[in-house]
């Protein structure tokens, strides 16, 4: 859960989808395409890599290989067609690099723009590990006519070499690649969207029942998927499948073996199996063995989250390593129910200068925690000083790259053992290069300050958000023996003035109780802590800001948040009344709270832009941040924390969903403003990452140009030994489960 995603400018947009997807000419709706001029940046870690010793380089290399292999599982966690699209693209670009394929495409009658649109689409699939945006969960489709793309694919070198395979892949995924049938436009559960964490016939009720079943067996949902089959009498049978190398074959008795069996739960049969993504995880384990990182091997081999927790415990205690890494089924943002983890793995090198500032923040943390607006009983009994480092990322495999992370996500470890915070410095550096002409919704004099201070203010916000946001607060728990971790007699709920009425029972977690709102609610709490504590002079001194500079950092941090709250409207779907992105929903809630505070603290004014189209200004009154803004956040934070600590799901939902509701009620008229936001949105950048290559005993860093073609080349060279084998593995795994989504080849074609 606790990742802070950079407040990158949101995707370039337009009106709701109108025309058929595969119509000739440009696509009808920019919401579902990536524009040809999308920003592409390269992740710079040359200096960080240069400073590593040969042994450290070898260690980083094998960890990176493990992460890249594991990241392929995300294709199977996204959409039924994603593994086939990946396999098709990989075959095309292995046979011909982007420049060679370009010659062929132009000869086939494509324009330069159409070929570029194809390259951008391919780069987008690689970047997001699938054909849905990792930030916002919206599908994207190729911005060129389907017939033209088919010509390029079927006339390519890859098709000459392997005609049946390439034609077969295209027949399997071509329709779904382009389809914008309403259910396929977004990730979601049941009629709301598509997801491969659940079979296509699962509903939110099935997800809740499965969560209760998992809780009853003390099984975590993090590494699972749920498949439902209905028998001849209409009775549902559920399979909970764990990710592991081992399948059904008997293994040495492990803690998992006894769990793998049939159960009856509330009248429904459940079968717990394992072996999901087995051949992919086998490759992960082989690389971890080479890196001599044994902590997670048992988890990936057996399918045990308990084993991953044990590995995470060692990892928390490994303070200040030169090469930092973490790997597993980590973040639950993209599970529509909010409890299954997407695979990710990262490898990074510590940046000592920036880390020194974060260590100072850690040293002040216990004092700063006392500034937070809830009673001491609602804070952890002991603040476990975490490692907080600034890292330069060498490898980040998964569906996207965040700006900072606070992990592990296991509540029990976080409450008793602690956690680690990382800020990803070289990601922040490329994500924040904002061009003035692309800065929307700000007045001219605000733009200059914003460009000057956005980077530094975000360093402060990431630090506070991760360390004191996600790192703060206590959950009230009754363990399996009936013992409480708080004094029932003396602890008073500051909101009601009464004793504590609710708490977490054994086996319940924050994610399992608050499910669909858990991620966003927690991001809101952490973002609010960042805004609240950045007003503290000591915090700004740690980062080297005093006087007028400190005031500018505060102003830009708050301005960035209210602007992000407006940009967030892009990630709201009015038809389904739901939010598609946890961080953006959180920022909208904060904007609502600051607007509600009144007194002119924040104003949003609709206007007409210089291009004659609708526009808007966001204004923040600097002089009222402390007098009006701070008390409003104080009230919000206290309520968020008290409801979280006490596990009061009904109260938490009422509060959070109330603020997250998007209506056209005056004065703001948010639904109308959403059209303006879509009209002026900008796509998130694609990020090109390097590869490491082992030559004899020497590890080389291979870098690529910052372009769609460069990003494609980086993936073409990522798996030199076993690319074709991996594509076969992915398509075989996808085909084995295809029946759960009607099989990609029979899926309905996309008429809007």
XYZ file of C-alpha atoms in Angstrom:
752
model
C 0.000 0.000 0.000
C 2.439 2.710 0.996
C 3.917 3.980 -2.227
C 3.893 7.629 -3.103
C 3.561 8.066 -6.820
C 5.053 11.146 -8.291
C 2.519 13.880 -8.998
C 3.354 13.553 -12.642
C 1.234 15.474 -15.052
C -1.752 13.361 -15.963
C -2.568 11.841 -19.349
C -3.526 13.865 -22.419
C -7.263 13.601 -22.825
C -10.538 14.461 -24.438
C -14.209 13.660 -24.238
C -15.707 10.291 -23.340
C -15.163 7.583 -25.954
C -17.318 8.021 -28.999
C -16.395 6.226 -32.214
C -15.451 2.688 -33.181
C -11.954 1.790 -32.076
C -10.476 0.572 -35.309
C -11.789 3.303 -37.567
C -9.355 4.608 -40.150
C -7.695 7.913 -39.430
C -6.753 9.143 -35.978
C -8.486 7.610 -32.985
C -11.643 9.309 -31.826
C -10.721 9.667 -28.179
C -7.390 10.674 -26.724
C -8.291 9.130 -23.353
C -7.462 5.694 -24.716
C -4.299 6.387 -26.694
C -0.747 7.447 -25.892
C 0.150 10.528 -27.976
C 3.031 10.435 -30.455
C 4.801 13.262 -28.618
C 4.629 11.518 -25.220
C 7.570 12.411 -22.964
C 10.254 9.728 -22.695
C 13.143 9.993 -20.216
C 16.106 7.751 -19.454
C 16.851 6.747 -15.885
C 20.380 7.922 -15.120
C 22.315 5.633 -12.807
C 25.713 5.645 -14.519
C 27.522 7.360 -11.650
C 25.853 5.201 -8.996
C 26.822 2.049 -10.925
C 30.401 3.281 -11.453
C 30.914 3.537 -7.690
C 30.031 -0.139 -7.088
C 32.772 -2.733 -6.579
C 32.887 -5.731 -8.980
C 31.250 -7.931 -6.301
C 28.481 -5.389 -5.695
C 27.910 -5.117 -9.448
C 27.541 -8.880 -9.775
C 25.108 -8.931 -6.846
C 23.088 -6.073 -8.386
C 23.104 -7.862 -11.760
C 21.574 -11.108 -10.458
C 19.013 -9.221 -8.361
C 18.082 -7.179 -11.451
C 17.662 -10.377 -13.481
C 15.381 -11.771 -10.744
C 13.302 -8.567 -10.783
C 12.975 -8.473 -14.586
C 11.911 -12.132 -14.761
C 9.368 -11.677 -11.979
C 8.009 -8.513 -13.566
C 6.685 -10.617 -16.456
C 4.054 -12.030 -14.056
C 2.403 -8.590 -14.149
C 1.273 -9.341 -17.716
C -0.715 -12.272 -16.305
C -2.059 -10.037 -13.501
C -3.406 -7.364 -15.872
C -5.570 -8.520 -18.792
C -6.247 -11.795 -20.647
C -4.601 -10.476 -23.819
C -1.525 -8.759 -22.302
C 0.788 -11.837 -22.419
C -0.029 -12.398 -26.126
C 0.557 -8.723 -26.992
C 3.923 -8.838 -25.204
C 4.908 -12.053 -27.008
C 3.889 -10.624 -30.391
C 5.822 -7.361 -29.888
C 8.884 -9.208 -28.601
C 8.918 -11.457 -31.683
C 8.567 -8.500 -34.050
C 11.406 -6.489 -32.514
C 13.743 -9.457 -32.052
C 13.628 -10.087 -35.804
C 13.869 -6.383 -36.775
C 14.872 -3.471 -34.583
C 12.618 -0.357 -34.679
C 14.623 1.240 -37.522
C 14.546 -1.881 -39.720
C 10.850 -2.428 -39.065
C 10.253 1.231 -39.960
C 11.576 0.703 -43.491
C 9.192 -2.211 -43.945
C 6.225 -0.293 -42.452
C 6.740 2.717 -44.733
C 7.012 0.364 -47.719
C 3.676 -1.147 -46.627
C 2.094 2.322 -46.920
C 2.161 3.544 -43.306
C 2.875 7.216 -42.711
C 5.695 8.280 -40.360
C 3.008 9.318 -37.835
C 1.302 5.924 -37.978
C 4.577 4.054 -37.467
C 5.518 6.343 -34.578
C 2.067 5.659 -33.059
C 2.837 1.937 -33.200
C 6.248 2.443 -31.531
C 4.627 4.520 -28.772
C 2.003 1.816 -28.242
C 4.683 -0.901 -27.998
C 6.760 1.224 -25.596
C 3.601 1.780 -23.529
C 2.940 -1.969 -23.281
C 6.509 -2.606 -22.112
C 6.441 0.344 -19.705
C 3.145 -0.632 -18.070
C 3.726 -4.407 -18.406
C 0.413 -4.676 -20.193
C -2.121 -2.688 -22.203
C -3.654 -0.786 -19.245
C -2.014 2.306 -17.752
C -0.405 1.477 -14.410
C -1.457 4.913 -13.167
C -5.207 5.187 -13.658
C -5.963 1.639 -14.868
C -7.280 2.859 -18.249
C -6.832 0.791 -21.395
C -4.743 2.233 -24.218
C -5.025 1.097 -27.836
C -2.824 1.614 -30.927
C -3.433 4.992 -32.587
C -3.383 3.671 -36.156
C -5.903 1.728 -38.244
C -6.032 -1.960 -37.362
C -5.698 -3.050 -41.001
C -2.421 -1.142 -41.333
C -0.976 -2.647 -38.157
C -2.007 -6.084 -39.403
C -0.138 -5.473 -42.680
C 3.037 -4.549 -40.808
C 2.819 -7.566 -38.492
C 1.973 -10.179 -41.129
C 4.573 -8.825 -43.578
C 7.333 -8.536 -40.946
C 10.569 -10.518 -40.781
C 9.194 -12.324 -37.696
C 6.179 -13.481 -39.715
C 8.450 -14.679 -42.554
C 10.463 -16.744 -40.074
C 7.519 -18.118 -38.034
C 4.329 -17.507 -40.045
C 2.003 -19.718 -38.002
C 3.113 -18.449 -34.601
C 2.952 -14.749 -35.524
C -0.405 -15.102 -37.291
C -1.707 -17.113 -34.313
C -0.634 -14.429 -31.833
C -2.243 -11.687 -33.931
C -5.485 -13.663 -34.257
C -5.549 -14.206 -30.498
C -4.942 -10.615 -29.410
C -5.655 -8.317 -32.399
C -9.349 -7.766 -31.635
C -8.786 -7.273 -27.904
C -5.828 -4.972 -28.551
C -8.246 -2.523 -30.210
C -11.534 -3.253 -28.428
C -13.014 -0.403 -26.378
C -16.201 -2.197 -25.455
C -17.358 -0.434 -22.238
C -16.321 -3.213 -19.836
C -12.812 -3.326 -21.337
C -11.992 0.380 -20.990
C -10.820 0.119 -17.366
C -9.571 -2.459 -14.907
C -12.306 -3.515 -12.494
C -14.404 -6.364 -11.156
C -17.580 -7.879 -12.612
C -19.391 -5.494 -14.961
C -17.133 -2.601 -13.868
C -14.102 -3.686 -15.856
C -11.569 -6.382 -16.612
C -9.051 -7.935 -14.215
C -7.084 -11.179 -14.197
C -6.777 -11.306 -10.397
C -10.280 -12.844 -10.624
C -11.975 -14.993 -13.267
C -14.305 -12.946 -15.469
C -17.452 -14.194 -13.693
C -16.412 -13.000 -10.201
C -18.275 -10.153 -8.497
C -17.496 -7.971 -5.487
C -19.587 -10.434 -3.395
C -17.310 -13.302 -4.476
C -14.262 -11.203 -3.571
C -15.682 -10.495 -0.082
C -16.539 -14.154 0.502
C -13.034 -15.206 -0.578
C -11.462 -12.620 1.733
C -13.493 -13.951 4.681
C -12.414 -17.488 3.746
C -8.732 -16.446 3.571
C -9.014 -14.647 6.932
C -10.584 -17.766 8.488
C -7.568 -19.843 7.371
C -4.967 -17.171 8.236
C -3.945 -17.048 4.575
C -2.835 -13.793 2.960
C -4.395 -12.688 -0.332
C -1.174 -10.983 -1.491
C 0.095 -13.829 -3.723
C -3.277 -15.252 -4.776
C -5.779 -15.148 -7.611
C -9.415 -16.286 -7.410
C -11.114 -18.472 -10.031
C -14.812 -19.355 -9.921
C -16.473 -22.173 -11.846
C -20.210 -22.857 -11.700
C -21.331 -26.500 -11.825
C -24.351 -27.909 -13.670
C -26.628 -27.100 -10.747
C -25.554 -23.466 -10.689
C -23.379 -23.872 -7.578
C -20.120 -21.869 -7.520
C -16.801 -23.628 -6.811
C -13.836 -21.404 -5.939
C -10.133 -21.988 -6.527
C -7.702 -19.852 -4.526
C -4.404 -20.195 -6.395
C -1.120 -19.244 -4.743
C 1.920 -18.088 -6.709
C 4.746 -20.630 -6.370
C 7.310 -22.717 -8.211
C 5.887 -25.921 -6.724
C 2.523 -27.167 -7.911
C 0.458 -30.081 -6.694
C 3.383 -32.495 -6.473
C 4.036 -33.637 -2.888
C 6.909 -31.709 -1.368
C 8.797 -31.925 1.866
C 6.381 -31.004 4.571
C 6.240 -27.223 4.657
C 3.846 -24.856 6.390
C 1.955 -24.622 3.083
C 1.337 -28.308 2.392
C -1.381 -28.626 5.025
C -3.260 -25.652 3.509
C -3.492 -27.169 0.019
C -6.835 -28.970 0.162
C -10.605 -28.629 -0.252
C -12.704 -26.649 2.216
C -16.382 -25.946 2.719
C -16.943 -22.299 3.725
C -20.420 -20.813 4.245
C -21.891 -23.475 2.008
C -19.417 -22.933 -0.858
C -16.585 -25.315 -1.839
C -13.101 -23.702 -1.833
C -9.966 -25.398 -3.150
C -6.552 -23.955 -2.237
C -3.975 -24.754 -4.940
C -0.581 -23.384 -5.909
C 1.761 -23.129 -8.868
C 0.584 -19.823 -10.357
C 3.331 -18.299 -12.578
C 5.516 -21.364 -11.690
C 7.994 -21.261 -14.630
C 8.465 -17.494 -14.211
C 9.103 -17.803 -10.470
C 11.536 -20.659 -11.186
C 13.685 -18.155 -13.121
C 13.398 -15.628 -10.262
C 14.593 -18.240 -7.761
C 17.572 -19.249 -9.949
C 18.795 -15.636 -10.021
C 18.231 -15.137 -6.279
C 20.363 -18.250 -5.678
C 23.138 -16.725 -7.814
C 22.877 -13.486 -5.816
C 22.964 -15.604 -2.616
C 19.757 -13.904 -1.448
C 18.060 -16.845 0.216
C 15.488 -14.847 2.210
C 12.686 -14.978 -0.390
C 13.444 -18.290 -2.120
C 11.228 -20.327 0.217
C 8.345 -17.892 -0.286
C 8.469 -18.086 -4.084
C 9.087 -21.847 -4.071
C 6.369 -22.839 -1.607
C 3.870 -20.005 -2.166
C 4.195 -18.827 1.438
C 3.598 -15.216 2.468
C 4.718 -16.142 6.005
C 8.111 -17.042 4.507
C 8.136 -13.680 2.679
C 7.451 -11.972 6.017
C 10.431 -13.770 7.537
C 12.586 -12.569 4.651
C 11.212 -9.049 5.102
C 12.094 -9.162 8.801
C 15.760 -9.814 7.942
C 15.580 -7.107 5.306
C 14.262 -4.482 7.760
C 17.218 -5.267 10.042
C 19.758 -4.905 7.215
C 20.409 -1.196 7.747
C 22.263 0.976 5.259
C 23.344 -1.539 2.581
C 25.168 -0.179 -0.485
C 22.846 -2.042 -2.895
C 19.203 -1.974 -1.760
C 16.511 -4.267 -3.132
C 13.095 -5.779 -2.426
C 11.054 -8.273 -4.420
C 7.670 -9.977 -4.232
C 3.913 -9.483 -4.509
C 3.887 -6.044 -2.928
C 1.365 -3.353 -3.831
C -2.392 -3.953 -3.885
C -3.472 -0.834 -5.829
C -4.583 -2.667 -8.966
C -6.629 -5.427 -7.355
C -10.208 -4.083 -7.627
C -10.842 -5.490 -4.132
C -7.595 -4.059 -2.761
C -5.838 -7.050 -1.204
C -3.861 -8.906 -3.919
C -0.303 -7.759 -4.588
C 1.235 -6.979 -7.955
C 4.702 -8.431 -8.534
C 7.507 -5.908 -8.333
C 11.223 -5.967 -7.774
C 13.743 -3.162 -7.534
C 17.498 -2.820 -7.260
C 19.046 0.528 -6.388
C 22.215 2.181 -5.132
C 22.283 4.428 -2.076
C 22.856 8.161 -2.668
C 24.807 9.142 0.444
C 24.395 12.941 0.360
C 20.589 12.953 0.159
C 20.345 10.007 2.547
C 22.116 12.085 5.222
C 19.158 14.534 5.219
C 16.674 11.684 5.544
C 18.679 10.212 8.437
C 18.373 13.578 10.203
C 14.622 13.417 9.648
C 14.571 9.927 11.195
C 16.526 11.237 14.196
C 13.845 13.914 14.717
C 10.938 11.562 14.035
C 9.989 10.784 17.636
C 9.683 14.482 18.430
C 7.808 15.227 15.201
C 5.321 12.388 15.822
C 4.221 14.225 18.962
C 3.140 17.117 16.727
C 0.550 14.948 14.965
C -3.027 15.745 16.016
C -4.073 12.535 17.763
C -3.669 11.370 21.381
C -0.489 9.428 22.310
C -2.504 6.191 22.786
C -3.196 6.252 19.024
C 0.520 6.242 18.223
C 2.752 3.145 18.131
C 4.063 2.195 21.587
C 7.615 2.571 20.336
C 8.761 4.290 17.155
C 11.148 1.823 15.534
C 13.752 3.989 13.818
C 13.633 2.868 10.185
C 16.274 3.004 7.513
C 15.533 5.999 5.283
C 17.693 6.294 2.205
C 17.701 8.123 -1.083
C 18.316 5.639 -3.866
C 19.305 5.797 -7.496
C 17.305 3.065 -9.200
C 19.181 0.621 -11.401
C 16.139 -1.636 -12.026
C 12.450 -1.275 -11.217
C 10.397 -4.115 -12.663
C 6.612 -4.083 -12.425
C 3.921 -1.908 -13.958
C 5.376 1.500 -13.113
C 8.036 3.327 -11.103
C 7.054 5.236 -7.945
C 8.922 8.183 -6.421
C 9.176 6.794 -2.912
C 8.283 3.634 -1.033
C 7.570 2.619 2.548
C 7.698 -1.166 2.912
C 7.023 -3.935 3.865
C 3.231 -3.656 3.728
C 2.560 -6.324 6.350
C 0.709 -4.619 9.240
C 1.998 -7.008 11.898
C 5.649 -6.350 10.912
C 5.127 -2.600 10.567
C 3.613 -2.352 14.041
C 6.231 -4.468 15.840
C 9.402 -4.770 13.714
C 9.384 -1.531 11.742
C 9.839 -0.750 8.057
C 12.148 0.931 5.559
C 11.629 4.160 3.644
C 13.229 4.915 0.324
C 13.080 7.985 -1.868
C 13.990 7.258 -5.481
C 16.166 10.229 -6.365
C 16.899 9.580 -10.038
C 13.198 8.891 -10.661
C 12.258 12.227 -9.071
C 14.886 13.942 -11.215
C 13.371 12.830 -14.528
C 9.750 12.905 -13.435
C 9.839 16.528 -12.344
C 11.394 18.301 -15.266
C 8.246 20.346 -15.969
C 8.070 22.559 -19.060
C 6.468 25.911 -18.329
C 4.131 25.807 -21.325
C 2.744 22.462 -20.137
C 1.867 23.734 -16.649
C -1.927 23.806 -16.517
C -4.350 25.572 -14.151
C -1.790 27.904 -12.509
C -1.466 31.679 -12.793
C 1.636 33.077 -14.470
C 3.469 34.236 -11.309
C 2.716 30.916 -9.590
C 4.275 29.054 -12.523
C 7.729 30.573 -11.935
C 7.715 29.663 -8.237
C 6.329 26.223 -9.034
C 9.083 25.384 -11.517
C 11.746 26.641 -9.119
C 10.520 24.829 -5.997
C 8.546 21.786 -7.153
C 11.557 19.429 -6.954
C 12.778 20.537 -3.497
C 9.243 20.687 -2.074
C 8.580 17.184 -3.319
C 11.739 15.866 -1.599
C 10.281 17.228 1.639
C 6.805 15.824 0.920
C 8.132 12.349 -0.003
C 10.227 12.265 3.172
C 7.344 13.223 5.450
C 4.754 11.138 3.581
C 6.798 7.942 3.797
C 8.436 8.258 7.225
C 5.831 10.027 9.348
C 2.748 9.445 7.199
C 2.865 5.709 6.502
C 5.183 5.234 9.476
C 2.798 6.676 12.072
C -0.308 5.510 13.870
C -1.300 2.413 15.818
C -3.881 -0.257 15.049
C -5.880 -1.478 18.061
C -5.716 -5.284 17.974
C -7.088 -8.190 19.989
C -4.860 -11.243 19.388
C -5.907 -14.879 19.065
C -5.523 -15.328 22.847
C -7.925 -12.450 23.498
C -5.248 -10.007 24.705
C -5.497 -6.329 23.668
C -2.595 -4.054 22.652
C -4.312 -1.033 24.278
C -5.872 -0.311 27.660
C -9.623 -0.724 27.258
C -10.319 1.145 30.486
C -8.326 4.315 29.951
C -8.091 4.906 26.192
C -10.762 7.381 25.070
C -11.893 8.019 21.496
C -11.287 11.795 21.061
C -14.105 12.011 18.487
C -16.809 10.546 20.773
C -15.406 11.043 24.277
C -16.167 7.368 24.969
C -14.140 4.195 25.464
C -12.963 2.271 22.395
C -15.851 0.288 20.881
C -14.161 -1.474 17.920
C -10.779 -2.969 16.976
C -9.039 -5.552 14.738
C -9.578 -9.226 15.584
C -6.903 -11.867 15.051
C -6.320 -12.403 11.301
C -7.881 -9.076 10.269
C -5.642 -6.503 8.594
C -6.083 -2.920 7.452
C -6.367 -4.094 3.807
C -8.803 -6.917 4.557
C -11.095 -4.702 6.688
C -11.095 -1.484 4.660
C -10.640 -3.359 1.308
C -11.679 -1.112 -1.585
C -10.877 2.192 0.183
C -7.815 1.017 2.162
C -5.105 2.114 -0.294
C -6.521 5.541 -1.061
C -7.503 6.310 2.553
C -3.972 5.500 3.704
C -2.444 7.643 0.930
C -4.695 10.496 2.035
C -3.507 10.144 5.625
C 0.148 10.129 4.524
C -0.245 13.069 2.113
C -2.007 15.072 4.846
C 0.807 14.333 7.307
C 3.277 15.687 4.713
C 1.341 18.953 4.280
C 0.796 19.303 8.038
C 4.384 18.687 9.140
C 6.071 20.671 6.345
C 4.867 23.732 8.306
C 7.312 22.773 11.072
C 10.488 24.923 10.867
C 12.743 22.068 12.053
C 11.676 19.890 9.113
C 12.578 22.557 6.567
C 15.920 23.235 8.287
C 16.839 19.542 7.930
C 16.383 19.899 4.164
C 18.372 23.143 4.169
C 15.544 25.703 3.803
C 15.136 28.784 5.989
C 13.449 32.172 5.813
C 11.830 33.131 2.494
C 13.005 29.903 0.824
C 11.266 27.822 3.497
C 8.042 29.773 2.921
C 8.301 29.165 -0.837
C 8.792 25.420 -0.277
C 5.668 25.317 1.934
C 3.629 27.334 -0.551
C 4.621 25.200 -3.552
C 4.046 21.964 -1.626
C 0.489 23.024 -0.749
C -0.117 24.512 -4.220
C 1.091 21.273 -5.829
C -1.396 19.312 -3.703
C -4.449 21.445 -4.538
C -3.530 21.453 -8.232
C -3.134 17.654 -8.065
C -6.597 17.462 -6.493
C -7.994 19.132 -9.602
C -5.889 17.008 -12.016
C -7.232 13.973 -10.126
C -10.620 14.327 -11.831
C -9.135 12.597 -14.870
C -8.965 9.394 -12.803
C -12.646 9.427 -11.858
C -15.157 7.470 -13.977
C -18.603 9.144 -13.773
C -20.446 6.206 -15.402
C -19.379 3.855 -12.605
C -18.975 6.566 -9.917
C -15.565 5.190 -9.035
C -11.949 6.283 -8.729
C -9.238 4.444 -10.680
C -6.159 5.693 -8.862
C -5.578 5.668 -5.089
C -3.184 8.638 -4.828
C -5.273 10.879 -7.060
C -8.464 10.109 -5.130
C -6.568 11.012 -1.941
C -5.474 14.350 -3.410
C -9.035 15.154 -4.462
C -10.233 14.469 -0.887
C -7.593 16.894 0.447
C -8.675 19.524 -2.093
C -12.298 19.103 -0.912
C -11.297 19.499 2.732
C -9.290 22.678 1.992
C -12.132 24.129 -0.106
C -14.580 23.345 2.704
C -12.340 25.258 5.140
C -13.457 28.390 3.281
C -12.188 31.947 3.979
C -10.662 32.057 0.492
C -7.862 29.592 1.336
C -8.358 27.758 -1.984
C -10.386 28.938 -4.976
C -11.028 27.295 -8.341
C -12.198 29.671 -11.056
C -13.478 28.441 -14.447
C -12.221 30.630 -17.268
C -11.564 30.584 -21.017
C -8.031 29.857 -22.170
C -6.048 31.831 -24.745
C -6.994 29.087 -27.233
C -10.701 29.875 -26.721
C -11.379 26.561 -24.949
C -12.510 26.013 -21.327
C -9.789 26.432 -18.703
C -9.528 27.039 -14.947
C -7.295 28.708 -12.361
C -6.370 27.177 -9.008
C -5.393 29.738 -6.387
C -4.031 29.230 -2.878
C -3.895 32.149 -0.400
C -0.408 31.854 1.100
C -1.368 34.000 4.095
C -4.081 31.545 5.176
C -2.152 28.256 5.045
C -1.398 28.311 8.787
C -4.549 30.053 10.035
C -7.158 28.181 7.931
C -5.414 25.254 6.210
C -3.613 23.792 9.208
C -6.721 23.519 11.474
C -8.678 21.909 8.605
C -5.978 19.274 8.113
C -5.746 18.789 11.884
C -9.435 17.824 12.012
C -9.140 15.561 8.970
C -6.026 13.789 10.251
C -7.480 13.127 13.695
C -10.626 11.608 12.207
C -8.700 9.511 9.673
C -6.367 8.123 12.354
C -9.040 7.411 14.987
C -11.231 5.542 12.483
C -8.186 3.620 11.223
C -6.919 2.720 14.723
C -10.323 1.459 15.835
C -11.039 -0.456 12.606
C -14.305 1.489 12.254
C -15.043 0.593 8.632
C -18.552 2.126 8.557
C -17.309 5.448 9.965
C -14.230 5.422 7.728
C -16.255 4.769 4.580
C -18.816 7.457 5.426
C -16.084 10.055 5.970
C -13.877 9.114 3.037
C -16.495 8.355 0.417
C -18.311 11.548 1.405
C -15.302 13.694 0.517
C -14.434 11.549 -2.538
C -17.882 11.993 -4.127
C -17.723 13.908 -7.425
C -20.850 15.883 -8.300
C -21.801 18.918 -10.331
C -23.060 20.790 -7.282
C -22.072 24.480 -7.189
C -19.882 26.327 -6.534
C -17.174 23.951 -7.870
C -19.239 21.885 -10.375
C -16.585 19.147 -10.416
C -18.120 17.062 -13.210
C -17.977 20.085 -15.523
C -14.416 20.813 -14.358
C -13.547 17.184 -15.177
C -14.243 17.902 -18.865
C -11.797 20.818 -18.682
C -9.183 18.632 -16.977
C -9.563 15.941 -19.673
C -9.262 18.589 -22.368
C -5.905 19.791 -21.013
C -4.293 16.685 -19.532
C -0.766 15.574 -20.332
C 0.512 12.009 -20.517
C 2.778 10.573 -17.852
C 6.295 10.112 -19.123
C 7.622 6.744 -20.172
C 10.912 5.853 -18.481
C 13.697 3.940 -20.226
C 15.764 1.746 -17.915
C 19.238 0.331 -18.540
C 20.216 -3.345 -18.659
C 23.132 -5.066 -16.975
C 25.064 -7.698 -18.898
C 27.540 -10.223 -17.526
C 30.573 -10.662 -19.809
C 33.038 -13.210 -18.379
C 33.077 -11.994 -14.769
C 32.564 -8.327 -15.601
C 29.152 -6.630 -15.379
C 28.432 -3.951 -18.011
C 25.758 -1.252 -17.824
C 23.884 -0.885 -21.132
C 22.079 2.425 -21.604
C 19.484 3.416 -24.211
C 18.285 6.643 -25.789
C 15.262 8.442 -24.363
C 12.746 7.582 -27.077
C 10.015 5.024 -27.740
C 12.501 3.140 -29.959
C 15.127 3.232 -27.180
C 12.625 1.839 -24.681
C 11.742 -0.981 -27.110
C 15.444 -1.779 -27.645
C 15.989 -1.991 -23.886
C 13.312 -4.707 -23.703
C 14.544 -6.500 -26.844
C 17.956 -6.847 -25.173
C 16.627 -7.659 -21.695
C 16.383 -11.435 -22.093
C 19.143 -12.357 -24.573
C 19.434 -16.005 -23.441
C 15.796 -17.019 -23.212
C 13.498 -14.473 -24.903
C 11.626 -16.996 -27.102
C 11.276 -19.425 -24.186
C 9.755 -16.689 -21.987
C 7.254 -15.747 -24.698
C 6.230 -19.385 -24.942
C 5.881 -19.638 -21.153
C 3.692 -16.519 -21.042
C 1.385 -17.625 -23.843
C 1.092 -21.150 -22.412
C 0.175 -19.793 -18.967
C -2.345 -17.380 -20.508
C -3.878 -20.096 -22.691
C -4.219 -22.516 -19.768
C -6.554 -20.028 -18.016
C -8.120 -18.392 -21.089
C -11.489 -20.085 -20.488
C -11.968 -17.945 -17.372
C -12.310 -14.851 -19.591
C -14.088 -16.565 -22.505
C -10.710 -17.048 -24.173
C -9.131 -14.029 -25.901
C -10.006 -15.353 -29.382
C -13.762 -15.492 -28.695
C -13.943 -12.217 -26.794
C -16.547 -9.859 -28.206
C -15.080 -7.325 -30.599
C -15.167 -3.705 -29.567
C -18.158 -1.783 -30.729
C -18.887 1.242 -28.612
